[in-house]
XYZ file of C-alpha atoms in Angstrom:
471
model
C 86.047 74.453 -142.531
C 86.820 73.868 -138.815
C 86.445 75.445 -135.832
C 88.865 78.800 -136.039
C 87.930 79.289 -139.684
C 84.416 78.724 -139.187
C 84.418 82.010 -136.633
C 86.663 84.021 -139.486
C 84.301 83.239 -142.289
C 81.462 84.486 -140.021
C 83.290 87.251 -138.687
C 84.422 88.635 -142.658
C 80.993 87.453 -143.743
C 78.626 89.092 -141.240
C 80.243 91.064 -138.772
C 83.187 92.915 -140.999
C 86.095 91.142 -139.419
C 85.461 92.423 -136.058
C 84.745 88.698 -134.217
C 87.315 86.496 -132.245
C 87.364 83.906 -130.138
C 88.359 84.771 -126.649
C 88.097 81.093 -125.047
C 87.613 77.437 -125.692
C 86.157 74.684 -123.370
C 86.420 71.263 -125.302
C 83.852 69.707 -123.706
C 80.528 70.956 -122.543
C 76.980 69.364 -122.526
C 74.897 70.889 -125.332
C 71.479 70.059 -125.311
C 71.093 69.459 -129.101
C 74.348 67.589 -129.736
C 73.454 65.099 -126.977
C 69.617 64.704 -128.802
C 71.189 64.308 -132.083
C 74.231 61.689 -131.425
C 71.191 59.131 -130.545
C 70.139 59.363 -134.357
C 73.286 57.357 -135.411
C 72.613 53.340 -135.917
C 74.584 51.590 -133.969
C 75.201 54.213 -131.127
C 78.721 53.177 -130.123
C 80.470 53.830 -126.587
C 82.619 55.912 -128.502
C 80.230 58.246 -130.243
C 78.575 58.488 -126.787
C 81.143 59.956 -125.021
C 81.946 62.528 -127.472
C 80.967 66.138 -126.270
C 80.259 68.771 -128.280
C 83.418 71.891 -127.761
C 82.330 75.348 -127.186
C 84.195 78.708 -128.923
C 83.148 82.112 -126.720
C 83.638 84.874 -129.074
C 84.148 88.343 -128.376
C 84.185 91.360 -130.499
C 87.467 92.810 -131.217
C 86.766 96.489 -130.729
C 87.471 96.961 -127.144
C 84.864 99.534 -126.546
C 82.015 97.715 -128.008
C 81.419 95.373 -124.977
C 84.344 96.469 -121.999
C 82.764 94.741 -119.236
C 81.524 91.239 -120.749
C 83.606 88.153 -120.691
C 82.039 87.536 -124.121
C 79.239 88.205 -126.075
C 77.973 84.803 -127.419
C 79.135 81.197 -128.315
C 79.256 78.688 -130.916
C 78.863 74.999 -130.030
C 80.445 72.935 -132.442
C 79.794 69.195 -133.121
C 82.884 67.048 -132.145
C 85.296 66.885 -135.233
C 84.200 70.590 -135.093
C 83.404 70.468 -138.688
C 79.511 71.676 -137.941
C 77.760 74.352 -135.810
C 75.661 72.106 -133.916
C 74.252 75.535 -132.817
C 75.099 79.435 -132.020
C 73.907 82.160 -130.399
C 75.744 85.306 -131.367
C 75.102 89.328 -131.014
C 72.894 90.520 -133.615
C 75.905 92.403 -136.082
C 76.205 96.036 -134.940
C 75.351 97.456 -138.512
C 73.411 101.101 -138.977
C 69.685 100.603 -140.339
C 70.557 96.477 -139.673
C 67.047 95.172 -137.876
C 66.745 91.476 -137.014
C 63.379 91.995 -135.955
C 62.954 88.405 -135.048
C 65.306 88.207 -132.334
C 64.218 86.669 -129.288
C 65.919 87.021 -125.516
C 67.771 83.541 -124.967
C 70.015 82.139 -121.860
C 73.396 82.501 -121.623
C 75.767 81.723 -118.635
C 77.971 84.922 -119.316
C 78.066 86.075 -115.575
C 77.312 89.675 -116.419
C 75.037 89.159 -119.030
C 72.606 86.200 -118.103
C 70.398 86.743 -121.384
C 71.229 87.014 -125.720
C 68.855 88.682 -127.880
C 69.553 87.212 -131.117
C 68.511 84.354 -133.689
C 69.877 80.769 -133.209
C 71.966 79.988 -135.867
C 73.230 76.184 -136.511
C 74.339 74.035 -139.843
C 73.695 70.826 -141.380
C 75.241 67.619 -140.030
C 76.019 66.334 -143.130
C 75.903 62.725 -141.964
C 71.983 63.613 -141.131
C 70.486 66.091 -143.629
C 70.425 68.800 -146.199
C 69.951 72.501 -145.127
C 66.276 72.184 -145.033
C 66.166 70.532 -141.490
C 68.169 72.919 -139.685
C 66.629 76.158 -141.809
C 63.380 75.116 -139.794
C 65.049 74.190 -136.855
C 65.757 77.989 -136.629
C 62.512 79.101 -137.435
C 60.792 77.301 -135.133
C 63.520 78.205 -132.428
C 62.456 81.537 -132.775
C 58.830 81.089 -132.503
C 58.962 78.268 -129.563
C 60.482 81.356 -128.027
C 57.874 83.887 -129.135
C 54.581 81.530 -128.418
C 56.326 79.765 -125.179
C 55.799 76.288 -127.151
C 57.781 73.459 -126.118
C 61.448 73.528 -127.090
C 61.886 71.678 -130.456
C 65.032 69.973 -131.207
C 66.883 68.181 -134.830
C 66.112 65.315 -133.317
C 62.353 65.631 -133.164
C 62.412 67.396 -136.649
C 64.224 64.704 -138.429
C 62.033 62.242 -136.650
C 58.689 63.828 -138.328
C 60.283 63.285 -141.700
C 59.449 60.737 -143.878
C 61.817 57.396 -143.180
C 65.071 57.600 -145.158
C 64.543 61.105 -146.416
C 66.727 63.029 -143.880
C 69.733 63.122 -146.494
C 67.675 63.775 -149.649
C 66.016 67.429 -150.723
C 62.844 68.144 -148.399
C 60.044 70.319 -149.371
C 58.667 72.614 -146.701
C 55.197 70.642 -147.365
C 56.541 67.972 -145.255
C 56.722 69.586 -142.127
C 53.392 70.321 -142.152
C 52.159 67.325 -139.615
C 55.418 68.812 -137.201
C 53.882 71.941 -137.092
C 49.947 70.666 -136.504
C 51.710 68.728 -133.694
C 52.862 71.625 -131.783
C 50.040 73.622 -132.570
C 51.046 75.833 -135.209
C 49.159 76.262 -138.579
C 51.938 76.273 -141.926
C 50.651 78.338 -145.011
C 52.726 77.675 -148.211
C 53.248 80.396 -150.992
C 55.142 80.537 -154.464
C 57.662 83.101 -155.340
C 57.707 84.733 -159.000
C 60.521 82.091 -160.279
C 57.535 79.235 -159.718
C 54.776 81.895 -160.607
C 56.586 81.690 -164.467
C 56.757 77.961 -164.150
C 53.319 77.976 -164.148
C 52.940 80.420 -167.066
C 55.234 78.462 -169.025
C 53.447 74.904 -168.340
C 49.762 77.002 -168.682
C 51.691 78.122 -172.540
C 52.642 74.434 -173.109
C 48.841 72.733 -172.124
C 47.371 75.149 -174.541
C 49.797 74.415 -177.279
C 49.703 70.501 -177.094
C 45.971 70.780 -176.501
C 45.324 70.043 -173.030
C 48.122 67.011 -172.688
C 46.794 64.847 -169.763
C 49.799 63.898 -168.343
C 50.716 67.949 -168.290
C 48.022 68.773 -166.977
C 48.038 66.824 -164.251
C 51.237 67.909 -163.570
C 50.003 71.309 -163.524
C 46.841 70.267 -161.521
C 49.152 68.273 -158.387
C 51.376 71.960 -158.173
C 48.836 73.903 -158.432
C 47.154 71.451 -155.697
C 50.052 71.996 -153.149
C 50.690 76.120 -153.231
C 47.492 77.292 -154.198
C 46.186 79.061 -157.663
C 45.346 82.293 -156.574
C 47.157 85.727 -156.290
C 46.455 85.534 -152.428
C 48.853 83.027 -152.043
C 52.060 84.955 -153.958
C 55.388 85.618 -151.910
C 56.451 88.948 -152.709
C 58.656 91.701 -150.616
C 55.684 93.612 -149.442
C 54.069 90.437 -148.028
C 57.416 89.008 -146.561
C 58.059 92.469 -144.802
C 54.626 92.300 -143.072
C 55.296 89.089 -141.662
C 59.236 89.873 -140.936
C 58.173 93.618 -139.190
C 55.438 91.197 -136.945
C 58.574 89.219 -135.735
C 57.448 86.207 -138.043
C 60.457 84.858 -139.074
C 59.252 82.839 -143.105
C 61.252 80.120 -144.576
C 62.513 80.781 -148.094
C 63.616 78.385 -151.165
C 65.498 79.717 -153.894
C 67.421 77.744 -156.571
C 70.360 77.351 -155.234
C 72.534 78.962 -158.134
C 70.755 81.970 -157.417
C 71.317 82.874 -154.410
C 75.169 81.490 -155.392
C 75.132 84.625 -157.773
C 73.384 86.917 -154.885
C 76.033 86.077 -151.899
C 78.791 85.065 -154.273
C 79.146 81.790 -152.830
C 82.146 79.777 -153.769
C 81.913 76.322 -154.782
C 79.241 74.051 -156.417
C 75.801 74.045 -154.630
C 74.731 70.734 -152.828
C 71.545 70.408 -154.160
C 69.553 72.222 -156.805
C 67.328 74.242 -154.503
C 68.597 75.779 -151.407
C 66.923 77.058 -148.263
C 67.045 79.939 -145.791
C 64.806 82.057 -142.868
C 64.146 85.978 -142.992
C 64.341 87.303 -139.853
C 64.964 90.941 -140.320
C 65.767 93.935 -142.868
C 67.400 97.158 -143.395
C 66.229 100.150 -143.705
C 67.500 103.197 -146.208
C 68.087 106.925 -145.020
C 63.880 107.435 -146.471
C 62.838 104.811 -144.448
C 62.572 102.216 -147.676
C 63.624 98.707 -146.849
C 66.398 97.674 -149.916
C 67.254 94.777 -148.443
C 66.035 91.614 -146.316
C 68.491 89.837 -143.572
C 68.868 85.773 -143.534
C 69.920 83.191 -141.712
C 72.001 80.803 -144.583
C 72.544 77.514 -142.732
C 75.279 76.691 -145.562
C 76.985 80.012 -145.770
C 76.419 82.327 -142.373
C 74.406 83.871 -140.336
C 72.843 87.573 -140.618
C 73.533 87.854 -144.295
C 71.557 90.525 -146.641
C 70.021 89.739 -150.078
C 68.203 92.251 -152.297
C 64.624 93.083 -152.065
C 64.569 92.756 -156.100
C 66.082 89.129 -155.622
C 63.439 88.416 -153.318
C 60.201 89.883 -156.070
C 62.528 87.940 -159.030
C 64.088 84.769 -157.878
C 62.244 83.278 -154.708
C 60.554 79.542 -155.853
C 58.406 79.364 -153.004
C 57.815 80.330 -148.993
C 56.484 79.291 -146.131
C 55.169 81.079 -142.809
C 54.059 79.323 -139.743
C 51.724 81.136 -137.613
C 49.857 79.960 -134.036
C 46.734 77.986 -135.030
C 44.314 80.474 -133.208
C 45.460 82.967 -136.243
C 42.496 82.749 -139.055
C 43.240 85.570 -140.753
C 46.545 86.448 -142.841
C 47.391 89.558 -144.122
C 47.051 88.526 -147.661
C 43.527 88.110 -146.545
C 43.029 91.577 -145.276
C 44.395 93.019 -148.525
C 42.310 90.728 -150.598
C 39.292 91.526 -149.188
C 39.744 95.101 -149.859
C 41.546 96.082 -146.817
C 43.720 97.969 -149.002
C 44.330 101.873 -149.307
C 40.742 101.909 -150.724
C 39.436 100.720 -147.575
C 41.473 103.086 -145.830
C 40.369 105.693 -147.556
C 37.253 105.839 -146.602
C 37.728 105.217 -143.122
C 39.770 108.470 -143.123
C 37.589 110.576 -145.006
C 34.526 109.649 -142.741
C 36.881 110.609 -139.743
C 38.128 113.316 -141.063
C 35.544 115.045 -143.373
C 38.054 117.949 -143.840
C 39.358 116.077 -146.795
C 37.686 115.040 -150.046
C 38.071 111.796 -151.621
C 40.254 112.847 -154.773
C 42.539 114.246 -152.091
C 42.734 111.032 -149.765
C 43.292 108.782 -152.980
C 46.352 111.045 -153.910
C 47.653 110.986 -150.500
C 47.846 106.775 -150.440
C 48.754 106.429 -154.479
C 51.643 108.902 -153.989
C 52.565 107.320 -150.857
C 52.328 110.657 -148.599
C 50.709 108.105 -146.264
C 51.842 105.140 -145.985
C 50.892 101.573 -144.172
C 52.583 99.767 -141.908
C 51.388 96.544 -140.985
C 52.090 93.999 -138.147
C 50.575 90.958 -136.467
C 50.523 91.301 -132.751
C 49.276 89.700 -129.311
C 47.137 91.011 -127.227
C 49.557 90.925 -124.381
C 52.100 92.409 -126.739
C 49.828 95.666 -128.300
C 48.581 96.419 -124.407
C 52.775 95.954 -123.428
C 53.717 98.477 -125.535
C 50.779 101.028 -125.951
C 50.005 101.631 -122.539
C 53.944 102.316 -121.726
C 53.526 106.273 -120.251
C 57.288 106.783 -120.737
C 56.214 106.534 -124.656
C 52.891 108.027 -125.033
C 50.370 110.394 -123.783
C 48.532 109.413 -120.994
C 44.656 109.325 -123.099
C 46.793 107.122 -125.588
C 47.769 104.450 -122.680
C 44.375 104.787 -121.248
C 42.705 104.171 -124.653
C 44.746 100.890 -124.702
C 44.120 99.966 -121.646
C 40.647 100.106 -121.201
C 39.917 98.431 -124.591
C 39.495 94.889 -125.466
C 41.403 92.949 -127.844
C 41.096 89.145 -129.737
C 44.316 87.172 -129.024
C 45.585 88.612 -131.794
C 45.421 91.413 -133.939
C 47.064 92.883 -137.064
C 47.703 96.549 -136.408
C 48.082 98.937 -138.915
C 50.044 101.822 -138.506
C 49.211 104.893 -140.860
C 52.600 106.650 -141.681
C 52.966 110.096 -142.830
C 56.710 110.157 -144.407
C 56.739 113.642 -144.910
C 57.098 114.268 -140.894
C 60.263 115.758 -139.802
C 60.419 112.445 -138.061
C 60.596 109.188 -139.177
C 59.833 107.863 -136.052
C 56.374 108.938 -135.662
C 52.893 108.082 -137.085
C 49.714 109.506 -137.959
C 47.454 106.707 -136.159
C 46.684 103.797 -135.571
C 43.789 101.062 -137.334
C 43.542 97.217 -135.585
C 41.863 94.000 -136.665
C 40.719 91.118 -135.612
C 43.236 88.187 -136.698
C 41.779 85.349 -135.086
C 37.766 85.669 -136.151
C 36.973 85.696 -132.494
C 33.032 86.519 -132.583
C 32.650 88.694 -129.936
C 34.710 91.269 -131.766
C 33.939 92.940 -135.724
C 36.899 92.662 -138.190
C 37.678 96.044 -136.918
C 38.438 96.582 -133.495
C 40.243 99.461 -132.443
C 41.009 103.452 -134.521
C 43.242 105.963 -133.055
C 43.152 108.867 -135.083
C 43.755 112.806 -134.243
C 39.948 113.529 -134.030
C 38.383 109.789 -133.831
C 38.621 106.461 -131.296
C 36.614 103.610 -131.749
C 37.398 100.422 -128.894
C 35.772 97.361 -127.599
C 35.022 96.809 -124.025
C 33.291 94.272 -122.531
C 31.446 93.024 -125.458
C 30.146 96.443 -126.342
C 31.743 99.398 -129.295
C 32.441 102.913 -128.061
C 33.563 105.681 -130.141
C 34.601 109.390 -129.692
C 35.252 112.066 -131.621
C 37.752 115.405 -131.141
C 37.068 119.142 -132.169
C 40.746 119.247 -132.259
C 43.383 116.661 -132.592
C 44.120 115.180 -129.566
C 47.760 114.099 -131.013
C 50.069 115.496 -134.006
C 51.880 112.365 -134.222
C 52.723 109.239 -132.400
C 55.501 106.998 -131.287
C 55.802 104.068 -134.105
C 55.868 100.475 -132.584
C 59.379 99.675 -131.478
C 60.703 102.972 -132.422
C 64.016 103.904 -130.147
């Protein structure tokens, strides 16, 4: 594909056929083009001057965006047979949330800033789809973290010498990622979880076979052997609700089937980034939304493919985060724990009861791993809550950061609201106890300076409460 029917695939793919180009400037200064041209041998005079050309799209239903020249642009390498890279409006789909999105430049004059998710493909004269897969990902969180902007050419750098144009593991960006200060945590999917079953099946039947076993021993080695450390839906939407965006690897004839590709896969394993989902009319997420560096941006695929087919995952989190949300529900942070948190708040209800209410899912959890700049943005905003709510957010302490738990009720009337709120400690700081802050109808328990306060209610002070990033 080139250039015009690079936007139409995009445009049928992602956006229904609604995207156009409105203007073309054939050469402008991209940052990453003019990074990545220096990677060629033999950097010629030629390949020097080249530039990379620029398509401004627009969307063709006038009253979507009346006043804006356009509404995002695709730089395209020179022969314009590669996105070199993209920023484009998040698709206007109902129940479609790219959670990760992040507020990025752009030099439309009425519109100075894009929320959305970079988006770029492979050169094929430099790599697979690897590369550029993490070049979004850690777009996004350079973005999130204010780290230091990251380019392909600094990626492809970190990777070991002549492996650029041959499959990459995500493994091998781990000394990248150390670099800029971010700690990788590598997870297998159920498709690798059977691997293992099978090659556990064959051990025992050819009596412990050294040379299997050590096979088994050197994967086992590299993605961990415990249930901690399994990908599933429920884990991937706690990191993709927190804004994480995770890096995904699926044999590539797979996802073929999911997105009914056309044409033979490069390689045998292909990969992508979650960065959002969608959400059904009961508030049940069917589906998760990826960036495919080889087939388009802000694509859906199945939460079922995700629990059957996904090989293996990766998540990179800021290095001051110690504890993962597979720990927290490992360590009996579950609906056990929460149980009895509730019934010691709220005596009113016996323990048969509260077991009933989190097996049948009448409440409900709703994790996400925040800042502390980020829980006292939102939570202290008076045009959302009451003002004993912003105070109580206010006035408390918090680690750097925190997983926060929402407690969902999703019998309310409104799907928008909550029945309180639970926060941890992510980051082991000691001057804080796993648990740091409860905001329940008749409870509060907060840190401040160093010291735990608590309070409790005759009567609710609440009957529900704004969830995080509701509209």
């Amino acid at each position: 594909m080139k250039g015009n029917e690079f936007v139409k695939h995009i445009s049928n793919v992602a956006y229904g056929s609604t995207l156009k180009v409105v203007s073309r400037i054939n050469s402008v200064n991209c940052k990453e083009w003019e990074a990545e041209k220096q990677l060629f041998e033999g950097n010629s005079k030629l390949l020097k001057s080249q530039k990379a050309v620029r398509f401004y799209v627009e969307d063709k239903n006038p009253s979507y965006n009346l006043h804006h020249y356009h509404i995002g642009h695709i730089d395209f390498r020179p022969k314009m047979e590669s996105i070199c890279d993209a920023y484009l409006p998040v698709p206007p789909q109902n129940n479609f949330y790219v959670t990760c999105k992040k507020s990025f430049k752009s030099d439309d004059p009425f519109n100075p800033t894009i929320l959305t998710v970079p988006y770029k493909t492979p050169n094929p004269k430099l790599s697979l789809c690897s590369p550029p897969t993490i070049w979004i990902l850690l777009r996004i969180l350079s973005s999130e973290l204010s780290k230091e902007y990251i380019s392909m050419r600094e990626i492809l750098d970190s990777l070991p010498q002549g492996s650029t144009l041959s499959p990459i593991s995500s493994d091998s960006y781990r000394d990248l990622c150390i670099k800029h200060k971010l700690s990788p945590y590598f997870y297998i999917g159920t498709r690798m979880k059977k691997f293992y079953e099978t090659i556990e099946k064959e051990i025992e039947s050819r009596n412990n076979d050294y040379l299997l076993q050590s096979l088994y021993d050197s994967l086992r080695n590299y993605s961990g052997d415990s249930e901690s450390f399994i990908m599933n839906s429920d884990l991937l939407y706690s990191y993709i609700e927190s804004e994480i965006p995770v890096f995904l690897t699926f044999k590539a004839e797979d996802l073929g089937e999911e997105l009914n590709y056309n044409g033979e896969p490069v390689d045998e394993y292909h990969s992508v980034v979650a960065i959002g989902h969608t959400l059904d009319d009961n508030g049940n997420v069917p589906e998760f939304i990826i960036h495919d560096v080889s087939y388009s941006p802000f694509v859906k695929i199945s939460r079922n493919f995700i629990d059957e087919k996904l090989v293996d995952a990766m998540v990179v989190l800021p290095e001051d985060i110690m504890i993962r949300f597979e720990h927290l529900m490992s360590h009996n942070f579950s609906s056990e724990l929460f149980g009895k948190i509730v019934k010691q708040i709220l005596p009113l209800f016996s323990s048969e009861e509260i077991d009933i209410l989190f097996s049948s899912g009448k409440i409900q959890i709703r994790p996400f791993l925040m800042s502390s700049q980020r829980i006292k943005f939102w939570f202290t905003n008076k045009y959302i809550y009451e003002n004993d709510v912003c105070d109580l957010y206010s006035k408390a302490d918090f680690p750097k950061y925190v997983w926060f738990f929402e407690l969902r009720n999703p019998e309310l009337s409104d799907n928008y609201k909550c029945s309180g709120h639970f926060v941890f400690d992510a980051t082991m700081d000691s001057s804080f106890k796993s648990l740091v802050l409860v905001n329940l109808p008749t409870f509060r328990l907060w840190y401040r300076n160093g010291r735990i306060y608590s309070r409790s209610f005759d009567e609710p002070s609440f009957s529900s409460l704004k969830i995080f990033r509701s509209p």
